[in-house]
Amino acid sequence: MTLLHAFVRDEFAKMKQLVIPVKIVPVQFEEIGKTWNTTVQVPAETWNIAFAEAERRFEEVQPDVYYELDTQAKIALEVRYAHAVEEAKVEKLRRVVSMCAEFDVSDLPAAGIGSVDFERLLSDPARWKWLLNGRIAWETTRLKEELRWKNSSWRLKARPISIPNVLTKAAVKLKKAESRLPWARLQLAKLKAEKTDPTESMHWLGAQDKVDRVAVACAALGFAPTALSDFFNQSLEGKNVWAVGHHPYSWQVVLFMKFGIGYKQFSGHTAADWMLIAMPDRTEMENGSKSTNGFTRTAAALQIYFLNLEVQGMLDSDKTQPLENRTFKPRFSRTSELREFLAVTVQ
């Protein structure tokens, strides 16, 4: 071990906080019959270190520096001087830590560097390499799914669900939404008095936070958020429903406020276009990619939700059409009809 390697290792072991900069990582994978070479971006990592030890000995492996973070995570750090960490060691590290980074000092003099130079080098992304980071695998999987999505036709994988698969209610958020009902009623009255057009209303809704949107929807539909029906709190089945990967209370009742009352026909496509603007913080995972039959992931997720609501008695459609092609229309022309239905429906 050189003086340089020992100095850098010991400096890392003294740290109470370590920031690893953003890294662009090359990845290669096989998908749809081709080899793809691309990159993924790994966000900056900040490690708040509760415990550190140089050369901690485990049964199979001894990392240069071992950390335990304030989050209880177990982390390793390797200092590269003579050669990179071998894959066999990485596999052994995988069994004892959740994340491992390598810091490269191979181009520096063996006699060592000073603390000031060391601090300056820490912010250089080129010196860092991720040996273990779940984000890389996650992003690579996302890239594979993206390729499959754009090169295939979206089809429903299961029949619509007649009884909602209900998630645990977000009781604290719904109670907060209930406290905002007076504000919500005032805002709805103001929008009506000012004859705000649908586009302006859509943008106004998009500027509100998720809890206030729920308050607005419940005020418009005429029921309390704490009594939110299971129809507006149901999980969805399907591989790509993560496009709307937030708790259902925060978007389903808002969506129904817009499309579930009245006479106008709609589909997952039209609802997705509206949702991107009216609930941008619920659709931030959407990147606009379309399947070969024209579905974004958000549109597919909403089509699934609407098909569920149809078999649950909340919407109507032309049932002669394939499930993926169906357009829907409200079953209720007035909010009072919705409330009557909910009052007699066993959930």
Coordinates of C-alpha atoms in Angstrom, one line a residue:
M1 CA 0.0 0.0 0.0
T2 CA 1.4 3.4 -1.0
L3 CA 1.4 6.6 1.2
L4 CA -1.2 8.0 -1.2
H5 CA -3.6 5.1 -0.9
A6 CA -3.3 5.1 2.9
F7 CA -3.8 8.9 3.1
V8 CA -6.9 8.9 0.9
R9 CA -8.4 5.9 2.7
D10 CA -7.9 7.5 6.1
E11 CA -9.3 10.8 5.0
F12 CA -12.5 9.0 3.8
A13 CA -12.7 7.2 7.2
K14 CA -12.6 10.6 9.1
M15 CA -15.6 12.0 7.2
K16 CA -19.0 12.8 8.7
Q17 CA -20.5 13.6 5.3
L18 CA -19.6 12.6 1.8
V19 CA -21.1 13.9 -1.4
I20 CA -20.6 11.8 -4.6
P21 CA -21.4 13.9 -7.7
V22 CA -23.8 13.1 -10.5
K23 CA -22.5 10.3 -12.7
I24 CA -23.2 9.4 -16.3
V25 CA -22.8 5.7 -16.4
P26 CA -22.5 3.6 -19.7
V27 CA -24.7 0.5 -19.8
Q28 CA -25.1 -2.3 -22.3
F29 CA -28.0 -4.6 -22.6
E30 CA -29.9 -7.0 -24.9
E31 CA -33.5 -6.1 -25.8
I32 CA -35.9 -6.8 -28.7
G33 CA -33.1 -8.8 -30.5
K34 CA -30.5 -6.1 -30.4
T35 CA -27.5 -5.0 -28.3
W36 CA -28.0 -1.4 -26.9
N37 CA -25.2 0.8 -25.7
T38 CA -26.4 3.9 -23.9
T39 CA -26.0 5.7 -20.6
V40 CA -28.0 6.3 -17.4
Q41 CA -27.7 9.3 -15.1
V42 CA -27.1 8.5 -11.4
P43 CA -28.1 11.5 -9.2
A44 CA -25.7 12.9 -6.7
E45 CA -25.5 11.0 -3.4
T46 CA -25.1 12.5 0.0
W47 CA -24.0 10.2 2.7
N48 CA -24.5 11.3 6.3
I49 CA -22.1 9.0 8.1
A50 CA -22.8 7.7 11.6
F51 CA -19.9 5.2 11.8
A52 CA -16.8 4.7 9.7
E53 CA -14.0 2.2 9.8
A54 CA -11.0 1.6 7.5
E55 CA -10.2 -1.9 6.5
R56 CA -13.2 -3.4 8.3
R57 CA -12.9 -7.2 8.0
F58 CA -16.0 -9.2 7.0
E59 CA -16.0 -13.0 6.6
E60 CA -15.3 -12.8 2.9
V61 CA -14.2 -9.3 2.1
Q62 CA -12.4 -6.2 3.5
P63 CA -13.4 -2.9 2.0
D64 CA -11.0 0.1 2.2
V65 CA -13.6 2.0 4.1
Y66 CA -16.9 0.8 5.6
Y67 CA -19.7 3.2 6.5
E68 CA -22.9 3.0 8.4
L69 CA -25.2 6.0 7.6
D70 CA -27.8 7.8 9.7
T71 CA -30.4 5.9 7.6
Q72 CA -28.9 2.5 8.9
A73 CA -27.6 1.8 5.3
K74 CA -24.3 -0.1 5.1
I75 CA -21.9 1.3 2.5
A76 CA -18.4 0.6 1.2
L77 CA -15.8 2.8 -0.5
E78 CA -12.8 1.6 -2.4
V79 CA -9.7 3.6 -3.3
R80 CA -8.3 2.8 -6.7
Y81 CA -4.5 3.2 -7.1
A82 CA -2.7 0.2 -8.6
H83 CA -5.7 -1.4 -10.2
A84 CA -9.5 -1.4 -10.3
V85 CA -11.6 -3.4 -7.9
E86 CA -12.1 -6.9 -9.3
E87 CA -15.6 -8.2 -10.0
A88 CA -15.1 -11.1 -7.6
K89 CA -14.6 -8.6 -4.7
V90 CA -17.7 -6.6 -5.9
E91 CA -19.8 -9.7 -5.6
K92 CA -18.5 -10.3 -2.1
L93 CA -19.2 -6.7 -1.2
R94 CA -22.7 -7.1 -2.6
R95 CA -23.5 -9.6 0.2
V96 CA -22.5 -7.1 3.0
V97 CA -23.3 -3.6 1.8
S98 CA -26.1 -2.0 -0.2
M99 CA -23.9 0.5 -2.1
C100 CA -20.3 0.8 -3.0
A101 CA -18.3 3.5 -4.8
E102 CA -14.7 3.6 -6.1
F103 CA -12.5 6.7 -6.0
D104 CA -9.7 6.8 -8.5
V105 CA -6.3 8.2 -7.5
S106 CA -4.3 6.2 -10.0
D107 CA -2.9 9.2 -11.7
L108 CA -1.6 10.9 -8.6
P109 CA 2.0 10.7 -7.1
A110 CA 2.6 7.7 -4.8
A111 CA 4.1 10.0 -2.2
G112 CA 0.7 11.5 -1.6
I113 CA -1.3 14.7 -1.8
G114 CA -2.4 17.3 0.8
S115 CA -5.8 17.7 2.3
V116 CA -6.7 20.8 0.2
D117 CA -6.0 18.9 -3.0
F118 CA -8.0 15.9 -1.7
E119 CA -11.0 18.1 -1.0
R120 CA -10.8 19.6 -4.5
L121 CA -10.7 16.2 -6.1
L122 CA -13.8 14.9 -4.4
S123 CA -16.1 17.0 -6.6
D124 CA -14.6 15.6 -9.9
P125 CA -17.1 13.1 -11.3
A126 CA -14.4 11.5 -13.4
R127 CA -12.7 10.1 -10.3
W128 CA -15.8 8.3 -9.1
K129 CA -17.2 5.0 -10.3
W130 CA -20.2 3.1 -8.9
L131 CA -19.5 -0.5 -8.2
L132 CA -22.8 -1.1 -6.5
N133 CA -25.8 1.2 -7.0
G134 CA -29.4 -0.1 -7.4
R135 CA -30.3 3.1 -9.3
I136 CA -28.2 1.8 -12.3
A137 CA -30.1 -1.4 -12.5
W138 CA -33.4 0.4 -12.0
E139 CA -32.7 2.9 -14.7
T140 CA -31.5 0.2 -17.1
T141 CA -34.8 -1.7 -16.5
R142 CA -36.6 1.5 -17.3
L143 CA -34.7 1.8 -20.6
K144 CA -35.6 -1.8 -21.5
E145 CA -39.3 -1.2 -20.7
E146 CA -39.2 2.0 -22.8
L147 CA -37.9 0.1 -25.8
R148 CA -40.5 -2.6 -25.3
W149 CA -43.3 0.0 -24.9
K150 CA -42.4 1.9 -28.1
N151 CA -42.1 -1.3 -30.1
S152 CA -45.2 -3.2 -29.0
S153 CA -49.0 -2.7 -28.9
W154 CA -50.5 -2.1 -25.5
R155 CA -53.1 -4.7 -24.5
L156 CA -55.0 -5.2 -21.3
K157 CA -53.4 -8.1 -19.4
A158 CA -56.4 -8.9 -17.2
R159 CA -60.1 -8.4 -17.2
P160 CA -61.5 -5.3 -15.4
I161 CA -62.0 -5.7 -11.7
S162 CA -65.6 -5.5 -10.5
I163 CA -64.8 -5.0 -6.8
P164 CA -62.2 -2.3 -6.1
N165 CA -58.8 -3.4 -4.8
V166 CA -58.6 -0.8 -2.0
L167 CA -55.5 0.6 -0.6
T168 CA -55.2 1.8 3.0
K169 CA -56.8 5.2 3.1
A170 CA -54.5 8.2 3.6
A171 CA -56.4 9.3 6.7
V172 CA -54.2 12.2 7.6
K173 CA -54.2 13.7 4.1
L174 CA -58.0 13.2 3.8
K175 CA -58.6 14.9 7.1
K176 CA -56.5 17.8 6.0
A177 CA -58.4 18.0 2.7
E178 CA -61.6 18.1 4.7
S179 CA -60.4 21.1 6.6
R180 CA -59.9 22.8 3.3
L181 CA -63.5 22.3 2.1
P182 CA -64.5 25.9 3.0
W183 CA -61.6 27.2 0.9
A184 CA -62.5 24.8 -1.9
R185 CA -66.1 25.9 -2.0
L186 CA -65.1 29.5 -2.1
Q187 CA -62.7 28.8 -5.0
L188 CA -65.3 26.9 -7.0
A189 CA -67.8 29.8 -6.6
K190 CA -65.2 32.3 -7.7
L191 CA -64.3 30.2 -10.8
K192 CA -68.0 30.0 -11.7
A193 CA -68.7 33.7 -11.1
E194 CA -65.7 34.6 -13.3
K195 CA -66.9 32.2 -16.0
T196 CA -63.5 30.6 -16.1
D197 CA -63.1 28.5 -19.2
P198 CA -62.1 24.9 -19.0
T199 CA -58.5 25.5 -20.1
E200 CA -58.0 28.1 -17.5
S201 CA -59.6 25.9 -14.9
M202 CA -57.3 23.0 -15.9
H203 CA -54.2 25.2 -15.4
W204 CA -55.6 26.6 -12.1
L205 CA -56.1 23.1 -10.8
G206 CA -52.6 22.2 -11.8
A207 CA -51.2 25.0 -9.7
Q208 CA -52.8 23.6 -6.5
D209 CA -51.2 21.0 -4.3
K210 CA -52.5 17.5 -4.2
V211 CA -54.6 17.9 -0.9
D212 CA -56.3 21.1 -2.1
R213 CA -57.2 19.4 -5.4
V214 CA -58.9 16.6 -3.4
A215 CA -60.7 19.2 -1.4
V216 CA -61.9 20.9 -4.6
A217 CA -63.1 17.6 -6.1
C218 CA -64.9 16.6 -3.0
A219 CA -66.5 20.0 -2.7
A220 CA -67.6 19.8 -6.4
L221 CA -69.0 16.3 -6.0
G222 CA -70.7 17.0 -2.6
F223 CA -69.1 14.6 -0.1
A224 CA -66.5 14.7 2.6
P225 CA -62.9 13.6 1.9
T226 CA -62.9 11.5 5.0
A227 CA -65.8 9.5 3.6
L228 CA -64.0 9.0 0.3
S229 CA -65.5 6.0 -1.6
D230 CA -63.5 2.9 -2.4
F231 CA -64.1 3.7 -6.1
F232 CA -61.6 6.6 -5.6
N233 CA -59.1 4.7 -3.6
Q234 CA -58.4 1.6 -5.7
S235 CA -55.1 0.1 -6.9
L236 CA -54.6 -0.8 -10.6
E237 CA -53.3 -4.0 -12.1
G238 CA -50.8 -3.8 -14.9
K239 CA -47.1 -3.5 -15.5
N240 CA -47.1 0.1 -16.6
V241 CA -49.5 1.7 -14.2
W242 CA -46.5 3.2 -12.4
A243 CA -47.0 6.1 -14.8
V244 CA -49.5 7.4 -12.2
G245 CA -47.6 5.9 -9.3
H246 CA -49.1 8.0 -6.5
H247 CA -51.7 7.1 -3.8
P248 CA -55.1 6.8 -5.6
Y249 CA -56.9 9.2 -3.2
S250 CA -54.8 12.0 -4.7
W251 CA -55.9 11.7 -8.3
Q252 CA -58.9 9.3 -8.8
V253 CA -61.6 11.6 -7.2
V254 CA -60.1 14.6 -9.1
L255 CA -60.3 12.7 -12.4
F256 CA -63.9 11.7 -11.7
M257 CA -64.8 15.3 -10.9
K258 CA -63.7 16.2 -14.4
F259 CA -65.0 13.2 -16.4
G260 CA -67.5 11.3 -14.4
I261 CA -70.4 13.7 -14.3
G262 CA -72.4 15.0 -17.3
Y263 CA -72.7 13.8 -20.8
K264 CA -69.4 14.1 -22.6
Q265 CA -67.6 11.1 -23.9
F266 CA -63.9 10.5 -23.1
S267 CA -61.2 7.9 -23.1
G268 CA -57.9 7.2 -21.4
H269 CA -56.2 9.3 -24.1
T270 CA -58.3 12.5 -23.5
A271 CA -58.1 12.1 -19.7
A272 CA -54.3 11.6 -19.9
D273 CA -53.9 14.9 -21.8
W274 CA -56.0 16.7 -19.2
M275 CA -54.2 15.1 -16.3
L276 CA -50.8 16.1 -17.5
I277 CA -51.8 19.7 -17.0
A278 CA -54.3 19.5 -14.2
M279 CA -52.2 17.1 -12.0
P280 CA -48.6 17.5 -13.2
D281 CA -47.2 16.2 -9.9
R282 CA -49.2 13.0 -10.3
T283 CA -47.8 12.3 -13.8
E284 CA -44.2 13.4 -13.6
M285 CA -43.0 10.0 -14.7
E286 CA -44.7 10.4 -18.1
N287 CA -42.3 11.1 -20.9
G288 CA -44.7 11.0 -23.8
S289 CA -43.5 7.7 -25.4
K290 CA -46.3 5.9 -27.2
S291 CA -46.9 2.2 -27.9
T292 CA -47.5 1.2 -31.5
N293 CA -51.3 1.6 -30.9
G294 CA -50.9 5.1 -29.6
F295 CA -51.0 4.8 -25.8
T296 CA -48.8 6.7 -23.4
R297 CA -48.3 4.9 -20.1
T298 CA -50.6 7.4 -18.5
A299 CA -53.3 6.8 -21.0
A300 CA -53.0 3.1 -20.5
A301 CA -53.3 3.4 -16.7
L302 CA -56.3 5.6 -17.0
Q303 CA -58.0 3.3 -19.5
I304 CA -57.5 0.5 -16.9
Y305 CA -59.1 2.7 -14.2
F306 CA -62.1 3.6 -16.4
L307 CA -62.7 0.0 -17.4
N308 CA -62.7 -0.9 -13.8
L309 CA -65.2 1.9 -13.0
E310 CA -67.4 0.7 -15.9
V311 CA -67.8 -2.9 -14.5
Q312 CA -68.2 -1.4 -11.1
G313 CA -71.2 0.6 -12.3
M314 CA -69.7 4.0 -12.3
L315 CA -69.4 4.6 -16.1
D316 CA -71.0 3.5 -19.3
S317 CA -69.5 2.7 -22.7
D318 CA -70.1 1.0 -26.0
K319 CA -69.5 -2.6 -24.9
T320 CA -69.2 -3.8 -28.5
Q321 CA -65.8 -2.2 -28.8
P322 CA -62.5 -3.9 -27.7
L323 CA -61.5 -2.9 -24.2
E324 CA -58.5 -0.9 -25.4
N325 CA -60.5 1.1 -27.9
R326 CA -63.5 1.9 -25.7
T327 CA -64.6 5.4 -25.1
F328 CA -66.7 6.1 -22.0
K329 CA -69.5 8.3 -20.9
P330 CA -70.7 9.3 -17.5
R331 CA -73.5 7.3 -15.9
F332 CA -74.5 10.3 -13.7
S333 CA -75.7 13.5 -15.2
R334 CA -75.7 15.3 -11.8
T335 CA -73.7 15.0 -8.7
S336 CA -76.8 14.1 -6.7
E337 CA -77.2 10.9 -8.8
L338 CA -73.6 10.0 -7.9
R339 CA -74.2 10.5 -4.2
E340 CA -77.4 8.4 -4.3
F341 CA -75.5 5.6 -6.0
L342 CA -72.8 5.7 -3.4
A343 CA -75.3 5.7 -0.6
V344 CA -76.8 2.4 -1.6
T345 CA -73.7 0.7 -3.0
V346 CA -72.1 -1.8 -0.6
Q347 CA -68.2 -1.4 -0.7

